[in-house]
Amino acid sequence: MTGFMVLSILLTLRFPGVAGARSPQECDENFPMIRVALNSNVSVRCPNMTAKEMTFRLSMGKAKVDSSRILIENSTGERVIHVQDSLALWVNEQDHTVSFHISRVQKEQTGLYTCEAWISFPPPGGKVQDAPKTLLLVEEYPCEKVVASERTSVSVPIPQEACSQKWWILAVLLAIAITFGVVVTITSFVIWLKLKRVELSHNYYMNTKARGPVGQRKGVQLPLPRWF
């Protein structure tokens, strides 16, 4: 499903007949592609803050995701404006960079994102020409590592060879543990059988020990013949 969506996006961008006519500048436009795993956090770049008050809007394809208005304050730090539960607008008032921060992305959020901006103050205002685009691919990796930074945490896929090697090591360790358990069990059973045989042999010897002559009793003397 993800591959089909990516192919549809690429066809829409490269072939004018698929989704209407597009200008040569738009067709030749290059934009970054981000590949992440499920539930990762992603930043989508926006135009810089170039006015006192601006409005930023994030769209996926032709569908609007959300928008937010920013007013520059007298600070040099970074502000976070929460737009939705999983969407926030990050503003660095020192270098005037702006980006939308998407948390816990899902497969259905794969698509081409565009961040647009409008100047609200000072007049005359108007739309900013720069509208950065970001292609987001949300995938489910069987083997991955998380590369975290202050603003994003992106899951990067591990090469299949390293992933396979990891599972082989786990399989070998599990096989060794199972083999050791079987050997210990068999050894314990053999020792128990030997001890049982020794015990049975001892009991049999005690029960079949030689007895004295029949009729002879301790402390009783037989009479001697009369001719003695």
PDB file of C-alpha atoms in Angstrom:
ATOM      1  CA  MET A   1       0.000   0.000   0.000  1.00  0.00           C
ATOM      2  CA  THR A   2       2.837   2.375   0.878  1.00  0.00           C
ATOM      3  CA  GLY A   3       4.595   1.621  -2.401  1.00  0.00           C
ATOM      4  CA  PHE A   4       1.436   2.398  -4.354  1.00  0.00           C
ATOM      5  CA  MET A   5       1.017   5.743  -2.582  1.00  0.00           C
ATOM      6  CA  VAL A   6       4.634   6.706  -3.240  1.00  0.00           C
ATOM      7  CA  LEU A   7       4.284   5.736  -6.920  1.00  0.00           C
ATOM      8  CA  SER A   8       1.110   7.814  -7.193  1.00  0.00           C
ATOM      9  CA  ILE A   9       2.844  10.845  -5.683  1.00  0.00           C
ATOM     10  CA  LEU A  10       5.805  10.548  -8.022  1.00  0.00           C
ATOM     11  CA  LEU A  11       3.539  10.134 -11.053  1.00  0.00           C
ATOM     12  CA  THR A  12       1.553  13.192  -9.993  1.00  0.00           C
ATOM     13  CA  LEU A  13       4.728  15.246  -9.710  1.00  0.00           C
ATOM     14  CA  ARG A  14       6.367  14.102 -12.947  1.00  0.00           C
ATOM     15  CA  PHE A  15       3.509  13.652 -15.406  1.00  0.00           C
ATOM     16  CA  PRO A  16       1.253  16.664 -16.055  1.00  0.00           C
ATOM     17  CA  GLY A  17      -1.534  14.534 -17.513  1.00  0.00           C
ATOM     18  CA  VAL A  18      -2.083  12.716 -14.245  1.00  0.00           C
ATOM     19  CA  ALA A  19      -3.224  15.705 -12.188  1.00  0.00           C
ATOM     20  CA  GLY A  20      -3.579  18.623 -14.531  1.00  0.00           C
ATOM     21  CA  ALA A  21      -0.990  20.917 -16.109  1.00  0.00           C
ATOM     22  CA  ARG A  22       2.057  21.902 -14.045  1.00  0.00           C
ATOM     23  CA  SER A  23       4.697  24.493 -14.780  1.00  0.00           C
ATOM     24  CA  PRO A  24       8.226  23.405 -15.758  1.00  0.00           C
ATOM     25  CA  GLN A  25       9.600  25.109 -12.628  1.00  0.00           C
ATOM     26  CA  GLU A  26       7.273  23.047 -10.452  1.00  0.00           C
ATOM     27  CA  CYS A  27       8.117  19.814 -12.249  1.00  0.00           C
ATOM     28  CA  ASP A  28      11.866  20.387 -11.863  1.00  0.00           C
ATOM     29  CA  GLU A  29      11.548  21.303  -8.208  1.00  0.00           C
ATOM     30  CA  ASN A  30      13.620  19.249  -5.783  1.00  0.00           C
ATOM     31  CA  PHE A  31      12.412  18.598  -2.248  1.00  0.00           C
ATOM     32  CA  PRO A  32      13.754  16.456   0.603  1.00  0.00           C
ATOM     33  CA  MET A  33      12.431  12.958   1.227  1.00  0.00           C
ATOM     34  CA  ILE A  34      12.189  11.634   4.781  1.00  0.00           C
ATOM     35  CA  ARG A  35      11.802   7.914   5.498  1.00  0.00           C
ATOM     36  CA  VAL A  36      10.666   7.097   9.020  1.00  0.00           C
ATOM     37  CA  ALA A  37       9.144   4.231  10.955  1.00  0.00           C
ATOM     38  CA  LEU A  38       5.759   4.128  12.631  1.00  0.00           C
ATOM     39  CA  ASN A  39       5.306   6.414  15.657  1.00  0.00           C
ATOM     40  CA  SER A  40       8.338   8.544  14.791  1.00  0.00           C
ATOM     41  CA  ASN A  41       8.502  12.333  15.157  1.00  0.00           C
ATOM     42  CA  VAL A  42       9.095  14.416  12.012  1.00  0.00           C
ATOM     43  CA  SER A  43       9.792  18.095  11.291  1.00  0.00           C
ATOM     44  CA  VAL A  44       8.475  19.736   8.095  1.00  0.00           C
ATOM     45  CA  ARG A  45      10.330  22.918   7.171  1.00  0.00           C
ATOM     46  CA  CYS A  46       8.425  26.168   6.641  1.00  0.00           C
ATOM     47  CA  PRO A  47       9.393  29.606   5.269  1.00  0.00           C
ATOM     48  CA  ASN A  48      11.428  31.745   7.637  1.00  0.00           C
ATOM     49  CA  MET A  49       9.752  34.312   9.865  1.00  0.00           C
ATOM     50  CA  THR A  50      10.336  37.537   7.920  1.00  0.00           C
ATOM     51  CA  ALA A  51       7.623  39.789   9.388  1.00  0.00           C
ATOM     52  CA  LYS A  52       6.166  40.837  12.719  1.00  0.00           C
ATOM     53  CA  GLU A  53       3.085  38.639  12.357  1.00  0.00           C
ATOM     54  CA  MET A  54       2.652  35.713   9.962  1.00  0.00           C
ATOM     55  CA  THR A  55       0.315  32.783   9.347  1.00  0.00           C
ATOM     56  CA  PHE A  56       1.671  29.325   8.456  1.00  0.00           C
ATOM     57  CA  ARG A  57      -0.358  26.532   6.880  1.00  0.00           C
ATOM     58  CA  LEU A  58       0.588  22.878   6.472  1.00  0.00           C
ATOM     59  CA  SER A  59      -0.977  20.816   3.680  1.00  0.00           C
ATOM     60  CA  MET A  60      -0.630  17.188   2.591  1.00  0.00           C
ATOM     61  CA  GLY A  61      -1.215  17.082  -1.146  1.00  0.00           C
ATOM     62  CA  LYS A  62      -4.240  19.308  -1.705  1.00  0.00           C
ATOM     63  CA  ALA A  63      -5.730  18.674   1.732  1.00  0.00           C
ATOM     64  CA  LYS A  64      -5.128  21.238   4.470  1.00  0.00           C
ATOM     65  CA  VAL A  65      -3.717  19.765   7.665  1.00  0.00           C
ATOM     66  CA  ASP A  66      -3.854  22.880   9.874  1.00  0.00           C
ATOM     67  CA  SER A  67      -2.617  26.450  10.222  1.00  0.00           C
ATOM     68  CA  SER A  68      -1.400  28.767  12.956  1.00  0.00           C
ATOM     69  CA  ARG A  69      -0.643  32.497  13.333  1.00  0.00           C
ATOM     70  CA  ILE A  70       2.610  33.660  14.928  1.00  0.00           C
ATOM     71  CA  LEU A  71       3.487  36.996  16.466  1.00  0.00           C
ATOM     72  CA  ILE A  72       7.191  37.699  17.010  1.00  0.00           C
ATOM     73  CA  GLU A  73       7.969  38.429  20.643  1.00  0.00           C
ATOM     74  CA  ASN A  74      11.012  39.996  22.264  1.00  0.00           C
ATOM     75  CA  SER A  75      12.827  36.739  22.973  1.00  0.00           C
ATOM     76  CA  THR A  76      15.785  34.841  21.580  1.00  0.00           C
ATOM     77  CA  GLY A  77      14.700  31.323  22.417  1.00  0.00           C
ATOM     78  CA  GLU A  78      12.497  28.718  20.771  1.00  0.00           C
ATOM     79  CA  ARG A  79       8.735  28.639  21.077  1.00  0.00           C
ATOM     80  CA  VAL A  80       6.382  25.713  20.607  1.00  0.00           C
ATOM     81  CA  ILE A  81       2.794  26.397  19.569  1.00  0.00           C
ATOM     82  CA  HIS A  82       0.592  23.310  19.935  1.00  0.00           C
ATOM     83  CA  VAL A  83      -1.848  23.187  17.048  1.00  0.00           C
ATOM     84  CA  GLN A  84      -3.243  19.686  17.562  1.00  0.00           C
ATOM     85  CA  ASP A  85      -2.506  16.696  19.777  1.00  0.00           C
ATOM     86  CA  SER A  86       0.149  15.408  17.383  1.00  0.00           C
ATOM     87  CA  LEU A  87       0.989  18.669  15.581  1.00  0.00           C
ATOM     88  CA  ALA A  88       2.948  21.664  16.823  1.00  0.00           C
ATOM     89  CA  LEU A  89       4.630  24.699  15.292  1.00  0.00           C
ATOM     90  CA  TRP A  90       8.250  25.309  16.294  1.00  0.00           C
ATOM     91  CA  VAL A  91       9.596  28.870  16.048  1.00  0.00           C
ATOM     92  CA  ASN A  92      13.201  29.834  16.657  1.00  0.00           C
ATOM     93  CA  GLU A  93      13.163  33.590  17.238  1.00  0.00           C
ATOM     94  CA  GLN A  94      16.943  33.769  17.079  1.00  0.00           C
ATOM     95  CA  ASP A  95      17.444  32.582  13.489  1.00  0.00           C
ATOM     96  CA  HIS A  96      13.717  32.999  12.523  1.00  0.00           C
ATOM     97  CA  THR A  97      13.344  29.393  11.333  1.00  0.00           C
ATOM     98  CA  VAL A  98       9.890  27.790  11.470  1.00  0.00           C
ATOM     99  CA  SER A  99       8.781  24.170  11.132  1.00  0.00           C
ATOM    100  CA  PHE A 100       5.762  21.981  11.800  1.00  0.00           C
ATOM    101  CA  HIS A 101       6.483  19.119  14.182  1.00  0.00           C
ATOM    102  CA  ILE A 102       4.400  15.936  13.615  1.00  0.00           C
ATOM    103  CA  SER A 103       4.384  13.361  16.407  1.00  0.00           C
ATOM    104  CA  ARG A 104       3.707   9.618  16.195  1.00  0.00           C
ATOM    105  CA  VAL A 105       3.255   9.452  12.427  1.00  0.00           C
ATOM    106  CA  GLN A 106       1.221   6.610  10.926  1.00  0.00           C
ATOM    107  CA  LYS A 107       1.209   4.919   7.503  1.00  0.00           C
ATOM    108  CA  GLU A 108      -1.755   6.965   6.267  1.00  0.00           C
ATOM    109  CA  GLN A 109       0.300  10.125   6.830  1.00  0.00           C
ATOM    110  CA  THR A 110       2.631   9.228   3.956  1.00  0.00           C
ATOM    111  CA  GLY A 111       2.499  12.004   1.376  1.00  0.00           C
ATOM    112  CA  LEU A 112       3.895  15.270   0.027  1.00  0.00           C
ATOM    113  CA  TYR A 113       3.709  18.045   2.620  1.00  0.00           C
ATOM    114  CA  THR A 114       3.776  21.755   1.765  1.00  0.00           C
ATOM    115  CA  CYS A 115       4.216  24.590   4.228  1.00  0.00           C
ATOM    116  CA  GLU A 116       2.900  27.974   3.065  1.00  0.00           C
ATOM    117  CA  ALA A 117       3.113  31.344   4.787  1.00  0.00           C
ATOM    118  CA  TRP A 118       1.272  34.685   4.640  1.00  0.00           C
ATOM    119  CA  ILE A 119       2.375  38.020   6.095  1.00  0.00           C
ATOM    120  CA  SER A 120      -0.346  39.509   8.301  1.00  0.00           C
ATOM    121  CA  PHE A 121       1.578  42.533   9.616  1.00  0.00           C
ATOM    122  CA  PRO A 122       2.957  44.975   8.578  1.00  0.00           C
ATOM    123  CA  PRO A 123       0.811  45.856   5.571  1.00  0.00           C
ATOM    124  CA  PRO A 124       0.407  45.289   2.707  1.00  0.00           C
ATOM    125  CA  GLY A 125       1.065  41.658   3.635  1.00  0.00           C
ATOM    126  CA  GLY A 126       0.478  38.874   1.156  1.00  0.00           C
ATOM    127  CA  LYS A 127       1.637  35.327   0.474  1.00  0.00           C
ATOM    128  CA  VAL A 128       5.305  34.352   0.775  1.00  0.00           C
ATOM    129  CA  GLN A 129       6.719  32.944  -2.471  1.00  0.00           C
ATOM    130  CA  ASP A 130       8.809  30.288  -0.739  1.00  0.00           C
ATOM    131  CA  ALA A 131       6.706  27.188   0.035  1.00  0.00           C
ATOM    132  CA  PRO A 132       8.987  24.292   1.078  1.00  0.00           C
ATOM    133  CA  LYS A 133       7.867  20.761   0.243  1.00  0.00           C
ATOM    134  CA  THR A 134       8.773  17.557   2.071  1.00  0.00           C
ATOM    135  CA  LEU A 135       8.016  14.013   0.943  1.00  0.00           C
ATOM    136  CA  LEU A 136       7.289  11.847   3.966  1.00  0.00           C
ATOM    137  CA  LEU A 137       7.397   8.033   3.718  1.00  0.00           C
ATOM    138  CA  VAL A 138       6.136   6.181   6.776  1.00  0.00           C
ATOM    139  CA  GLU A 139       7.301   2.581   6.743  1.00  0.00           C
ATOM    140  CA  GLU A 140       7.389  -0.360   9.095  1.00  0.00           C
ATOM    141  CA  TYR A 141      10.936  -1.605   9.450  1.00  0.00           C
ATOM    142  CA  PRO A 142      11.581  -5.063  10.909  1.00  0.00           C
ATOM    143  CA  CYS A 143      14.958  -3.900  12.166  1.00  0.00           C
ATOM    144  CA  GLU A 144      15.723  -0.274  12.957  1.00  0.00           C
ATOM    145  CA  LYS A 145      17.523   2.155  15.211  1.00  0.00           C
ATOM    146  CA  VAL A 146      16.318   5.534  16.464  1.00  0.00           C
ATOM    147  CA  VAL A 147      18.366   8.652  15.736  1.00  0.00           C
ATOM    148  CA  ALA A 148      17.137  11.302  18.156  1.00  0.00           C
ATOM    149  CA  SER A 149      17.795  15.010  18.303  1.00  0.00           C
ATOM    150  CA  GLU A 150      16.275  17.912  20.201  1.00  0.00           C
ATOM    151  CA  ARG A 151      13.415  18.365  17.746  1.00  0.00           C
ATOM    152  CA  THR A 152      13.023  15.036  15.964  1.00  0.00           C
ATOM    153  CA  SER A 153      13.443  11.325  16.512  1.00  0.00           C
ATOM    154  CA  VAL A 154      13.702   9.465  13.212  1.00  0.00           C
ATOM    155  CA  SER A 155      13.929   5.679  12.918  1.00  0.00           C
ATOM    156  CA  VAL A 156      16.619   4.697  10.446  1.00  0.00           C
ATOM    157  CA  PRO A 157      16.513   1.185   8.917  1.00  0.00           C
ATOM    158  CA  ILE A 158      19.441  -1.118   9.684  1.00  0.00           C
ATOM    159  CA  PRO A 159      20.930  -3.007   6.676  1.00  0.00           C
ATOM    160  CA  GLN A 160      19.300  -6.384   6.143  1.00  0.00           C
ATOM    161  CA  GLU A 161      22.632  -8.201   6.617  1.00  0.00           C
ATOM    162  CA  ALA A 162      23.116  -6.721  10.083  1.00  0.00           C
ATOM    163  CA  CYS A 163      19.496  -7.390  10.967  1.00  0.00           C
ATOM    164  CA  SER A 164      19.779 -11.043   9.854  1.00  0.00           C
ATOM    165  CA  GLN A 165      23.036 -11.427  11.748  1.00  0.00           C
ATOM    166  CA  LYS A 166      21.336 -10.125  14.876  1.00  0.00           C
ATOM    167  CA  TRP A 167      18.559 -12.730  14.627  1.00  0.00           C
ATOM    168  CA  TRP A 168      21.091 -15.503  13.912  1.00  0.00           C
ATOM    169  CA  ILE A 169      22.964 -14.662  17.119  1.00  0.00           C
ATOM    170  CA  LEU A 170      19.730 -14.817  19.112  1.00  0.00           C
ATOM    171  CA  ALA A 171      18.809 -18.141  17.484  1.00  0.00           C
ATOM    172  CA  VAL A 172      22.239 -19.657  18.291  1.00  0.00           C
ATOM    173  CA  LEU A 173      22.050 -18.503  21.920  1.00  0.00           C
ATOM    174  CA  LEU A 174      18.562 -19.968  22.249  1.00  0.00           C
ATOM    175  CA  ALA A 175      19.708 -23.287  20.738  1.00  0.00           C
ATOM    176  CA  ILE A 176      22.655 -23.446  23.156  1.00  0.00           C
ATOM    177  CA  ALA A 177      20.366 -22.779  26.121  1.00  0.00           C
ATOM    178  CA  ILE A 178      17.915 -25.503  25.015  1.00  0.00           C
ATOM    179  CA  THR A 179      20.734 -28.017  24.420  1.00  0.00           C
ATOM    180  CA  PHE A 180      22.259 -27.301  27.838  1.00  0.00           C
ATOM    181  CA  GLY A 181      18.880 -27.800  29.497  1.00  0.00           C
ATOM    182  CA  VAL A 182      18.327 -31.143  27.715  1.00  0.00           C
ATOM    183  CA  VAL A 183      21.841 -32.394  28.643  1.00  0.00           C
ATOM    184  CA  VAL A 184      21.381 -31.463  32.306  1.00  0.00           C
ATOM    185  CA  THR A 185      17.980 -33.196  32.387  1.00  0.00           C
ATOM    186  CA  ILE A 186      19.293 -36.423  30.808  1.00  0.00           C
ATOM    187  CA  THR A 187      22.363 -36.477  33.087  1.00  0.00           C
ATOM    188  CA  SER A 188      20.207 -36.007  36.182  1.00  0.00           C
ATOM    189  CA  PHE A 189      17.883 -38.815  35.066  1.00  0.00           C
ATOM    190  CA  VAL A 190      20.804 -41.238  34.481  1.00  0.00           C
ATOM    191  CA  ILE A 191      22.294 -40.459  37.916  1.00  0.00           C
ATOM    192  CA  TRP A 192      18.891 -41.008  39.520  1.00  0.00           C
ATOM    193  CA  LEU A 193      18.540 -44.399  37.795  1.00  0.00           C
ATOM    194  CA  LYS A 194      21.986 -45.519  39.026  1.00  0.00           C
ATOM    195  CA  LEU A 195      21.215 -44.498  42.599  1.00  0.00           C
ATOM    196  CA  LYS A 196      17.874 -46.290  42.402  1.00  0.00           C
ATOM    197  CA  ARG A 197      19.547 -49.495  41.231  1.00  0.00           C
ATOM    198  CA  VAL A 198      22.093 -49.375  44.066  1.00  0.00           C
ATOM    199  CA  GLU A 199      19.305 -48.878  46.574  1.00  0.00           C
ATOM    200  CA  LEU A 200      17.279 -51.804  45.162  1.00  0.00           C
ATOM    201  CA  SER A 201      20.353 -54.082  45.187  1.00  0.00           C
ATOM    202  CA  HIS A 202      21.074 -53.228  48.828  1.00  0.00           C
ATOM    203  CA  ASN A 203      17.484 -53.931  49.888  1.00  0.00           C
ATOM    204  CA  TYR A 204      17.491 -57.285  48.027  1.00  0.00           C
ATOM    205  CA  TYR A 205      20.744 -58.332  49.751  1.00  0.00           C
ATOM    206  CA  MET A 206      19.357 -57.453  53.168  1.00  0.00           C
ATOM    207  CA  ASN A 207      16.155 -59.413  52.545  1.00  0.00           C
ATOM    208  CA  THR A 208      17.920 -62.590  51.264  1.00  0.00           C
ATOM    209  CA  LYS A 209      20.768 -62.812  53.886  1.00  0.00           C
ATOM    210  CA  ALA A 210      21.665 -66.468  55.000  1.00  0.00           C
ATOM    211  CA  ARG A 211      19.918 -67.719  58.146  1.00  0.00           C
ATOM    212  CA  GLY A 212      21.035 -70.288  60.714  1.00  0.00           C
ATOM    213  CA  PRO A 213      20.045 -74.100  60.673  1.00  0.00           C
ATOM    214  CA  VAL A 214      16.386 -74.887  61.136  1.00  0.00           C
ATOM    215  CA  GLY A 215      15.517 -75.843  64.676  1.00  0.00           C
ATOM    216  CA  GLN A 216      18.658 -74.401  66.212  1.00  0.00           C
ATOM    217  CA  ARG A 217      17.891 -71.761  68.725  1.00  0.00           C
ATOM    218  CA  LYS A 218      20.123 -69.562  70.753  1.00  0.00           C
ATOM    219  CA  GLY A 219      20.720 -70.660  74.378  1.00  0.00           C
ATOM    220  CA  VAL A 220      19.195 -74.172  73.933  1.00  0.00           C
ATOM    221  CA  GLN A 221      21.467 -77.287  74.241  1.00  0.00           C
ATOM    222  CA  LEU A 222      20.508 -80.619  72.685  1.00  0.00           C
ATOM    223  CA  PRO A 223      20.676 -83.700  75.002  1.00  0.00           C
ATOM    224  CA  LEU A 224      23.687 -85.992  74.564  1.00  0.00           C
ATOM    225  CA  PRO A 225      23.299 -89.739  73.851  1.00  0.00           C
ATOM    226  CA  ARG A 226      23.207 -92.079  76.933  1.00  0.00           C
ATOM    227  CA  TRP A 227      26.310 -94.015  75.974  1.00  0.00           C
ATOM    228  CA  PHE A 228      28.460 -90.986  76.625  1.00  0.00           C
TER     229      PHE A 228
END
